[in-house]
Each structure stands twice: as structure tokens, then as C-alpha cells.
Short mmCIF file of C-alpha atoms in Angstrom, two decimals:
data_model
loop_
_atom_site.label_atom_id
_atom_site.label_comp_id
_atom_site.label_asym_id
_atom_site.label_seq_id
_atom_site.Cartn_x
_atom_site.Cartn_y
_atom_site.Cartn_z
CA MET J 967 -38.23 124.97 127.88
CA GLU J 968 -39.19 127.13 131.01
CA MET J 969 -42.83 126.47 130.18
CA ARG J 970 -42.42 122.77 130.06
CA ARG J 971 -40.29 122.84 133.22
CA LEU J 972 -42.91 124.62 135.31
CA ARG J 973 -45.44 122.95 133.70
CA VAL J 974 -43.94 119.27 134.56
CA ILE J 975 -43.29 120.71 138.26
CA ASN J 976 -47.04 121.96 138.76
CA GLN J 977 -48.58 118.60 137.70
CA LEU J 978 -46.10 116.99 140.09
CA ASN J 979 -47.21 119.20 142.39
CA SER J 980 -50.87 118.46 142.29
CA TYR J 981 -50.11 114.47 141.44
CA ASP J 982 -50.70 112.30 144.28
CA LEU J 983 -48.65 109.70 143.42
CA GLU J 984 -50.05 106.10 143.30
CA GLU J 985 -47.54 103.13 143.61
CA SER J 986 -47.31 100.20 141.71
CA ASP J 987 -47.68 96.58 143.96
CA SER J 988 -43.91 95.99 143.45
CA GLU J 989 -43.04 99.64 144.65
CA ARG J 990 -45.46 99.74 147.97
CA GLY J 991 -43.73 98.78 151.27
CA ARG J 992 -40.15 98.71 149.76
CA SER J 993 -38.20 101.59 150.11
CA PRO J 994 -34.17 100.78 149.03
CA ASP J 995 -33.26 101.72 152.46
CA ASN J 996 -35.68 99.05 153.93
CA PHE J 997 -34.28 96.55 151.14
CA ALA J 998 -30.75 97.25 152.34
CA GLU J 999 -31.32 96.06 155.82
CA GLY J 1000 -31.53 92.17 154.77
CA HIS J 1001 -28.70 92.65 152.32
CA GLY J 1002 -26.05 94.60 153.80
CA ASN J 1003 -24.27 97.33 152.55
CA LEU J 1004 -25.00 98.03 148.65
CA PRO J 1005 -23.05 100.77 147.31
CA TYR J 1006 -24.61 102.67 144.89
CA ARG J 1007 -27.84 101.00 145.53
CA TYR J 1008 -29.74 104.04 144.06
CA GLU J 1009 -28.38 103.32 140.44
CA PRO J 1010 -30.57 101.11 137.60
CA TYR J 1011 -32.61 99.09 139.73
CA ALA J 1012 -34.07 97.05 137.52
CA SER J 1013 -34.18 93.16 136.12
CA ASP J 1014 -34.93 91.22 133.25
CA ALA J 1015 -38.15 92.92 131.57
CA ASP J 1016 -39.73 89.27 130.51
CA ALA J 1017 -41.62 88.80 133.71
CA ASP J 1018 -42.75 85.58 135.17
CA GLY J 1019 -46.37 84.82 133.72
CA ASP J 1020 -48.05 84.72 136.94
CA ASP J 1021 -47.12 88.76 137.06
CA GLU J 1022 -47.57 89.33 133.49
CA GLY J 1023 -51.18 90.51 132.55
CA SER J 1024 -52.17 90.08 135.84
CA GLY J 1025 -53.43 93.56 136.49
CA SER J 1026 -52.69 94.94 139.86
CA GLU J 1027 -55.41 97.43 141.15
CA ASP J 1028 -53.49 100.11 139.84
CA GLY J 1029 -53.68 98.58 136.36
CA GLU J 1030 -49.96 98.26 135.63
CA PRO J 1031 -49.18 96.88 132.04
CA ALA J 1032 -46.39 94.13 132.05
CA ALA J 1033 -43.13 95.25 130.03
CA THR J 1034 -42.25 92.80 127.95
CA GLY J 1035 -38.89 92.67 125.24
CA GLY J 1036 -35.78 91.50 127.08
CA ILE J 1037 -32.42 91.42 125.54
CA PRO J 1038 -30.53 88.60 125.59
CA ALA J 1039 -27.37 88.55 127.61
CA ASP J 1040 -24.03 89.23 125.52
CA PHE J 1041 -20.91 89.30 127.99
CA SER J 1042 -19.19 90.63 125.07
CA ARG J 1043 -20.87 94.16 125.33
CA LEU J 1044 -19.06 94.67 128.60
CA THR J 1045 -15.74 94.90 126.77
CA ASN J 1046 -17.03 96.97 123.20
CA ILE J 1047 -19.80 99.83 122.14
CA GLU J 1048 -20.81 98.29 119.21
CA TRP J 1049 -24.34 97.54 120.28
CA CYS J 1050 -25.07 100.72 120.86
CA GLN J 1051 -27.04 102.45 118.08
CA CYS J 1052 -27.96 105.89 119.51
CA GLY J 1053 -24.28 107.32 119.63
CA THR J 1054 -24.26 108.20 123.14
CA CYS J 1055 -24.17 105.01 124.96
CA SER J 1056 -21.33 103.84 127.06
CA TYR J 1057 -20.38 100.71 128.88
CA ILE J 1058 -17.68 102.17 131.34
CA ASN J 1059 -18.50 101.27 135.29
CA MET J 1060 -21.48 98.67 134.00
CA GLU J 1061 -20.95 95.10 135.52
CA LYS J 1062 -23.32 93.35 133.94
CA PRO J 1063 -24.19 92.43 130.33
CA GLU J 1064 -27.64 93.29 130.93
CA GLU J 1065 -27.21 96.88 131.81
CA CYS J 1066 -25.24 97.25 127.96
CA VAL J 1067 -28.71 97.92 126.26
CA CYS J 1068 -29.23 100.88 124.07
CA CYS J 1069 -32.36 103.03 124.18
CA ILE J 1070 -33.22 101.93 120.42
CA GLU J 1071 -33.28 98.29 121.48
CA LEU J 1072 -36.21 98.78 123.79
CA GLU J 1073 -39.49 98.92 122.12
CA ARG J 1074 -41.14 101.67 124.49
CA VAL J 1075 -38.50 103.65 124.20
CA ARG J 1076 -38.57 103.96 120.55
CA GLU J 1077 -42.09 104.76 120.54
CA LYS J 1078 -41.60 107.81 122.74
CA ASN J 1079 -38.81 108.90 120.67
CA GLU J 1080 -40.63 108.19 117.63
CA GLY J 1081 -40.50 111.50 115.47
CA GLN J 1082 -38.16 113.32 117.53
CA ALA J 1083 -35.36 115.05 115.65
CA GLY J 1084 -32.25 113.04 117.56
CA ASP J 1085 -31.99 109.22 117.26
CA CYS J 1086 -31.37 108.92 121.32
CA ILE J 1087 -33.80 109.40 123.74
CA THR J 1088 -31.81 111.44 126.13
CA GLN J 1089 -32.59 113.90 123.15
CA HIS J 1090 -36.40 114.25 123.56
CA PRO J 1091 -37.25 117.65 124.45
CA ALA J 1092 -38.72 116.27 127.93
CA PHE J 1093 -35.51 113.64 128.90
CA GLN J 1094 -33.76 116.71 130.13
CA THR J 1095 -37.08 118.11 131.93
CA VAL J 1096 -38.42 114.85 133.07
CA CYS J 1097 -35.23 112.82 134.06
CA LEU J 1098 -32.65 115.62 134.47
CA ASP J 1099 -34.03 118.94 135.96
CA PRO J 1100 -33.06 118.98 139.70
CA ASP J 1101 -36.54 120.69 140.85
CA VAL J 1102 -38.53 118.37 138.93
CA LEU J 1103 -36.25 115.37 140.89
CA ASP J 1104 -36.58 117.14 143.96
CA VAL J 1105 -40.37 117.69 143.72
CA ALA J 1106 -40.54 113.95 142.44
CA TYR J 1107 -38.73 113.15 145.45
CA SER J 1108 -41.17 114.79 147.98
CA HIS J 1109 -43.72 112.61 146.56
CA TYR J 1110 -41.37 109.89 147.04
CA LYS J 1111 -41.13 110.88 150.83
CA GLN J 1112 -44.60 110.99 151.42
CA HIS J 1113 -44.87 107.27 151.37
CA TYR J 1114 -41.26 105.76 152.22
CA GLY J 1115 -39.85 108.59 154.22
CA PRO J 1116 -36.65 110.37 153.82
CA MET J 1117 -33.42 108.48 152.13
CA ASP J 1118 -30.55 108.83 154.25
CA LYS J 1119 -28.26 109.54 151.35
CA PHE J 1120 -26.54 112.68 149.71
CA GLN J 1121 -28.33 114.75 147.31
CA ASN J 1122 -26.94 113.58 144.20
CA GLU J 1123 -27.54 110.00 145.31
CA ARG J 1124 -31.73 110.89 145.73
CA ARG J 1125 -31.42 112.53 142.46
CA ARG J 1126 -30.01 109.43 140.62
CA TYR J 1127 -32.58 107.06 142.18
CA THR J 1128 -35.28 109.46 141.60
CA ALA J 1129 -34.48 110.12 137.73
CA TYR J 1130 -34.38 106.29 137.23
CA ARG J 1131 -38.10 106.31 138.60
CA GLN J 1132 -38.95 109.49 136.63
CA PHE J 1133 -37.51 107.88 133.55
CA VAL J 1134 -39.43 104.44 133.80
CA ARG J 1135 -42.69 106.34 134.53
CA TRP J 1136 -42.26 108.10 131.67
CA ILE J 1137 -41.92 105.61 129.40
CA TRP J 1138 -43.95 102.88 130.70
CA ASP J 1139 -46.08 104.26 133.26
CA PHE J 1140 -46.78 101.31 135.85
CA LEU J 1141 -45.11 98.14 136.02
CA GLY J 1142 -46.64 95.31 137.49
CA LYS J 1143 -45.28 93.00 140.53
CA ASN J 1144 -41.95 92.16 140.43
CA ILE J 1145 -41.56 93.32 136.61
CA ARG J 1146 -38.79 95.35 136.13
CA VAL J 1147 -36.92 97.01 133.21
CA PRO J 1148 -33.39 97.60 132.04
CA LEU J 1149 -32.40 101.03 131.87
CA PRO J 1150 -31.03 102.12 128.32
CA ALA J 1151 -26.72 102.73 129.27
CA CYS J 1152 -27.68 106.15 127.41
CA VAL J 1153 -29.95 107.16 130.09
CA VAL J 1154 -27.74 106.12 132.88
CA THR J 1155 -24.77 107.38 131.56
CA HIS J 1156 -26.71 110.90 131.48
CA VAL J 1157 -27.80 111.07 134.87
CA ARG J 1158 -24.66 109.70 136.12
CA GLN J 1159 -22.97 112.62 134.79
CA ARG J 1160 -25.41 115.12 135.85
CA TYR J 1161 -25.54 113.71 139.49
CA PRO J 1162 -22.16 111.89 139.62
CA SER J 1163 -21.06 109.57 142.53
CA PRO J 1164 -17.54 107.91 143.69
CA GLU J 1165 -19.50 104.49 143.64
CA PHE J 1166 -21.45 102.57 141.37
CA THR J 1167 -23.31 99.42 141.53
CA GLY J 1168 -25.10 97.92 138.58
CA PHE J 1169 -28.28 96.21 137.03
CA LEU J 1170 -30.36 94.18 139.87
CA ASP J 1171 -32.61 91.32 138.89
CA VAL J 1172 -36.00 90.35 140.52
CA GLU J 1173 -34.17 87.52 142.43
CA SER J 1174 -31.11 89.32 143.60
CA ALA J 1175 -33.35 92.23 144.61
CA SER J 1176 -35.74 90.29 146.37
#
């Protein structure tokens, strides 16, 4: 585990982060300037994985693949946990049905976890290092800061936001412009437990985020 952790940190130190078209010039702080105070805005910044035709397969200069496989909205998911197949999801503090999605429902996440001992992506050996290790997150945030400047937020908020970015990069690599993917509820739950906050916000779709 320690060797994996050091390897990830070294890779981050030597990796000049290339941002996708959807991320360039768009920090959470800049986005909030035109939308008022957004509590917990560093939480899942994601939307429907079904991208518009102009974005899907358009191929930005970074060559980001389009994400597919959106989960239909079902408001009953906000009041029960029957949709969870991995055994670690929670609907507590989830405000929209789009947030109530299990990692097993997402094809790319299933592919990443294929052959692993645990059913949940959070049980993958790399998840702890890539998405939860504070040193790895701080190094990843340092790269983010080089592009966008510092986040004027508490450490746990920065680490949550960075953890979600790390997870998306780990699973989907690059995403095209205006393509957002739902974060599995199990992932959100584990990140919130590790880096808690008294305030939570939820899933932002493309229209809400633009």
C-alpha cells in the first residue's frame, strides 16, 4: 500500500495536468460569482452522462472520450436504498435522484473494478490511494491550483472536490466539453465520511452548472 501511495504521488509530481475543454478557465469560484452563494459547491459537480450530439464524439484537442450510460431519474431512490447493489451506498444528504446511483450501475466503473475481490469500487485497492489519501489529494490540488489559482475554502472542502476530480480521471480519464458523469453514491459517501462538512449540495446537471 505504501509503495502504491508513493508511486501515485510521484506520478502526480511529474505529471503536467492537461485540462479538458470543459474544465479550462472554469474554476468553482469563478462559476459561483454569477450564481450567488452555493453551499458545498465542491461536491459532485456532475450531470447526465448522456451528452449532446455535438459533444459526444466531437473530439477535443485533448481527445477526451464521451461518457455514456446515464441512469433514468427515479425519485423513489431518495427514500430507499434498494437500488444499491454494492452494499455501501447511502441516500442520506442526496437531494436529487440522479445522485442515487450505485457504482455497479455504471459500466466504466464496473470495468475498472473487474477482477477485484470486493463488489464496490471503494474496495478497489487503488481507491484509497487515488481518491482518499490526503497527500495524494494535496499534490493533485497543487496541480489544480497552478491552472486556476487557490480555492478560498477549508481544507476538507478542497479535498472533497479534488477527490471527485481524481475519481472521474481515474475512471473516465478525460471528458469532452459539457459532458458530466454521475458520481456513485458509494464514492460520495466515502469521501464525505473521510472529509466531512456540515453543508452539502448535490448533483448539478449541465444546464444548472452553466
